[in-house]
Amino acid sequence: MRNRDLAFWLFLTPVLLGLGLVVIVPLIYGTIYSFTNWNGLTADKFVGLEHYINLFQDKGFLNSIWFTIKFSVVTVFLLNFFGLSLALLVTRKLKSANFLRTIFFMPNLIGGLILGFIWQFIFVSVFDDVGQLLGVESLQGWLATTATGFWGLVILTVWQMSGYIMIIYIAYLQNIPNELIESSKIDGANSFQRFRSITFPLVAPAFTVSMFLTLSTSFKMYDQNLSLTNGGPFESTQMVAMNIVRTAFGANEMAYGQAKAVVFFIIVAVISLTQVYYNKKREVDM
Amino acid sequence: MKNKKFLFLSLAFVLSILLAACGSEDSSSGDTETAEGDKVSIEIFQGKVEFKDQFEDLVAKYEEENPNVSITVETVGGGTDYAPVLKSAFSSGDAPDIFNVTGPQDVIDYKEYLTDLSDTAAAQAALEGTLTAVTDGDQILGLPFNQEGYGLVYNKRIFEEAGVNAEEILTFEDLEEAVKTIDGMKEELGIEGVFALPGKEAWVMGDHLANAFLAPEFNNDIMEAFNAETVTFERGDEMKRFLDLQAEYSVGPVLSLDYSQQVEENFSLERVAMIQQGNWVYPSVQQMDEELAQNIGMLPIPVEGLEGRLPVGVPNNWAVNNEGSEAEIQASKDFLDWMYTSEEGKRAVLEDFKFIPAYEGYDTEMISDPLSKDVYTYSEAGNTIGWIFGGYPSNPWGTDVMGSNMQRYLADDMTWEEVVEDSIAKWEEKR
């Protein structure tokens, strides 16, 4: 308790208050509401587990969970792959390294909604025109099928976030002590061996952080989904967040939407915590 | 123990600052009504972004004429955004005096807050049938915004050059023939397709297209649809062939085509001859091409036995919150009356808002855009098909069920039989 003096608490209170008011309290209220027939205005009946039972027979919801899981697996892998590759690239002694860092990071500064609309234009109009010009059938009608909608979302997300993940990896890469690299060189390790036995284990903590970040962002994806495919065609590219919003506000079933949100919260929490736990165990201390 | 004391101290410190901030804000905004005696202030919360500026101008004019009334207007647009914001306004106790109800479901949801408006002049002047969705017994709980209609918006020049007389198109066979003629002359006419079917927009298919063929089943009555336990798709085959016709002769790929591509890219740039849309596309077309905008018209969707009828309906209604003070309720009613029955108001409704009036006593010669004129002509002659999609089960059935089933059908993911079966099942499930 040595650091916890008055100043400590004084600085912390606003954050705690904010967190309590906008996260903890709504979470508690929401969970309570999910057991009632709340319609946004009134809740006059306690319905118990009804919503939770319905939810596991709700095809639309289950589809959206499955879609989100597939999406997350692919994006988490690609994001970390590209993030690390970009980081390795810009930490080399290149003249353009700083310039490249900026370029790679830039997509991250654009809001998800706008990005979605930009990529929509690219997928629908640009791809179409290029496809027509080159006579490549598969470039036409992007976002009109489930598969292209899926890959459209993946491409958009990877393009947007890999720059951010790159920054995290850069921070860890630069922390690797030069002596280790040098001594490995003296020992005659080639660059692949060096990467596998020195760099990779030492950036493991970065994996924990960036896996957590990518995992939770891909699970919670909403704005890109909304502006790029809007769940279409026929709701096959609808992610969980969108399904919840549609249920609560579109179909006007607030309590049911809330129940879905609670389940979603549990899923994301369990997956993220498990992931952090296992990754932590793998980290090496220097 | 000492630490706890500090925690409480700091908590109290921050809390008191927060409370002070909230308190001062409250006193400045909340209590002005009572402070200045008979001055009334009302708050309008509306959802039609398209006429926000024009509406605010009219409100300013009203405030000038009635210095004791002050009106604040808040606009949140889009069907999916308006409803939740309104709901949170009500649940947080900051409900507006005038708000919008779109259909029977809203009327039921907000029933306890709705004022009976049957004694207003506007309600007396409302055209027959425009109040159906907001009538409850002998109470009239809302006032229609306007009327809107949809059909096949067509390019007159292209029709002429193709030698097709739009006025002779009544039955499906007529339409099919015209479509084939135009399709055969695509090169000469310089177009890419006959239609632009926006397969991405579930509402164009699930709400509008389906409505034309489902309405006869419910006698064109939105309330009958709203109370119906089931839907039978009596005219399902007609619906299918009309959808097929549009899809077959549309520019592609249909499933990624959206509203703005349909209206702006394809229709306004004259790449297609016609699109299934309503009079609301006029401003977009006008912005793109003033000349073209004067040279378009609307054809009815051919429904057997109901040829030459246009689906016309009321998209939205004004409601007055009955929880306000008496003065506020009266002021709200007065304003709505003034907007729809005074000379100044009527002028604005027609000329500035570009509304197709849902009320008597308008000089409809003043309707300037050709699409609204067509809609009004059909509506005046009684040649209409009702809008019943406001009475679809709220899932929303029209877009989430019917619309996405039609998308599946277009993607060969579902047969038409499955579309019909699934849509009926989901309708019954929600009722």
PDB file of N, CA and C in Angstrom, chain A residues 171-185 194 198-199 201-203 285-286:
ATOM      1  N   ALA A 171       7.669  -1.654 -30.611  1.00  0.00           N
ATOM      2  CA  ALA A 171       8.087  -1.322 -29.251  1.00  0.00           C
ATOM      3  C   ALA A 171       8.857  -2.482 -28.630  1.00  0.00           C
ATOM      4  N   TYR A 172       8.365  -3.710 -28.839  1.00  0.00           N
ATOM      5  CA  TYR A 172       9.039  -4.859 -28.233  1.00  0.00           C
ATOM      6  C   TYR A 172      10.325  -5.219 -28.979  1.00  0.00           C
ATOM      7  N   LEU A 173      10.270  -5.058 -30.311  1.00  0.00           N
ATOM      8  CA  LEU A 173      11.458  -5.389 -31.095  1.00  0.00           C
ATOM      9  C   LEU A 173      12.628  -4.500 -30.708  1.00  0.00           C
ATOM     10  N   GLN A 174      12.317  -3.227 -30.431  1.00  0.00           N
ATOM     11  CA  GLN A 174      13.405  -2.311 -30.102  1.00  0.00           C
ATOM     12  C   GLN A 174      13.966  -2.549 -28.710  1.00  0.00           C
ATOM     13  N   ASN A 175      13.207  -3.328 -27.918  1.00  0.00           N
ATOM     14  CA  ASN A 175      13.684  -3.624 -26.571  1.00  0.00           C
ATOM     15  C   ASN A 175      14.626  -4.810 -26.522  1.00  0.00           C
ATOM     16  N   ILE A 176      14.752  -5.488 -27.632  1.00  0.00           N
ATOM     17  CA  ILE A 176      15.637  -6.655 -27.630  1.00  0.00           C
ATOM     18  C   ILE A 176      17.082  -6.174 -27.536  1.00  0.00           C
ATOM     19  N   PRO A 177      17.808  -6.645 -26.523  1.00  0.00           N
ATOM     20  CA  PRO A 177      19.164  -6.136 -26.326  1.00  0.00           C
ATOM     21  C   PRO A 177      20.071  -6.505 -27.493  1.00  0.00           C
ATOM     22  N   ASN A 178      20.849  -5.558 -27.901  1.00  0.00           N
ATOM     23  CA  ASN A 178      21.737  -5.752 -29.032  1.00  0.00           C
ATOM     24  C   ASN A 178      22.781  -6.840 -28.793  1.00  0.00           C
ATOM     25  N   GLU A 179      23.192  -6.971 -27.500  1.00  0.00           N
ATOM     26  CA  GLU A 179      24.231  -7.967 -27.197  1.00  0.00           C
ATOM     27  C   GLU A 179      23.801  -9.357 -27.631  1.00  0.00           C
ATOM     28  N   LEU A 180      22.523  -9.655 -27.395  1.00  0.00           N
ATOM     29  CA  LEU A 180      22.027 -10.985 -27.746  1.00  0.00           C
ATOM     30  C   LEU A 180      22.167 -11.232 -29.229  1.00  0.00           C
ATOM     31  N   ILE A 181      21.745 -10.228 -29.994  1.00  0.00           N
ATOM     32  CA  ILE A 181      21.828 -10.361 -31.453  1.00  0.00           C
ATOM     33  C   ILE A 181      23.286 -10.543 -31.876  1.00  0.00           C
ATOM     34  N   GLU A 182      24.110  -9.684 -31.299  1.00  0.00           N
ATOM     35  CA  GLU A 182      25.520  -9.733 -31.694  1.00  0.00           C
ATOM     36  C   GLU A 182      26.158 -11.075 -31.362  1.00  0.00           C
ATOM     37  N   SER A 183      25.913 -11.547 -30.139  1.00  0.00           N
ATOM     38  CA  SER A 183      26.556 -12.809 -29.758  1.00  0.00           C
ATOM     39  C   SER A 183      26.040 -13.951 -30.619  1.00  0.00           C
ATOM     40  N   SER A 184      24.755 -13.860 -31.017  1.00  0.00           N
ATOM     41  CA  SER A 184      24.249 -14.928 -31.878  1.00  0.00           C
ATOM     42  C   SER A 184      24.946 -14.881 -33.234  1.00  0.00           C
ATOM     43  N   LYS A 185      25.237 -13.676 -33.666  1.00  0.00           N
ATOM     44  CA  LYS A 185      25.937 -13.550 -34.939  1.00  0.00           C
ATOM     45  C   LYS A 185      27.315 -14.187 -34.848  1.00  0.00           C
ATOM     46  N   ARG A 194      18.075 -16.693 -35.921  1.00  0.00           N
ATOM     47  CA  ARG A 194      18.045 -15.577 -34.991  1.00  0.00           C
ATOM     48  C   ARG A 194      16.605 -15.178 -34.672  1.00  0.00           C
ATOM     49  N   ILE A 198      15.619 -16.015 -30.919  1.00  0.00           N
ATOM     50  CA  ILE A 198      15.814 -14.812 -30.092  1.00  0.00           C
ATOM     51  C   ILE A 198      14.656 -13.838 -30.226  1.00  0.00           C
ATOM     52  N   THR A 199      14.438 -13.368 -31.441  1.00  0.00           N
ATOM     53  CA  THR A 199      13.410 -12.355 -31.629  1.00  0.00           C
ATOM     54  C   THR A 199      12.037 -12.860 -31.207  1.00  0.00           C
ATOM     55  N   PRO A 201      10.830 -15.395 -29.263  1.00  0.00           N
ATOM     56  CA  PRO A 201      10.508 -15.541 -27.834  1.00  0.00           C
ATOM     57  C   PRO A 201      10.472 -14.201 -27.096  1.00  0.00           C
ATOM     58  N   LEU A 202      11.321 -13.286 -27.532  1.00  0.00           N
ATOM     59  CA  LEU A 202      11.395 -12.028 -26.783  1.00  0.00           C
ATOM     60  C   LEU A 202      10.248 -11.074 -27.112  1.00  0.00           C
ATOM     61  N   VAL A 203       9.614 -11.270 -28.253  1.00  0.00           N
ATOM     62  CA  VAL A 203       8.444 -10.428 -28.501  1.00  0.00           C
ATOM     63  C   VAL A 203       7.157 -11.127 -28.072  1.00  0.00           C
ATOM     64  N   ASP A 285      10.981 -14.572 -19.432  1.00  0.00           N
ATOM     65  CA  ASP A 285      11.562 -13.404 -18.758  1.00  0.00           C
ATOM     66  C   ASP A 285      13.022 -13.306 -19.115  1.00  0.00           C
ATOM     67  N   MET A 286      13.465 -12.116 -19.288  1.00  0.00           N
ATOM     68  CA  MET A 286      14.875 -11.955 -19.632  1.00  0.00           C
ATOM     69  C   MET A 286      15.757 -12.015 -18.402  1.00  0.00           C
TER      70      MET A 286
END
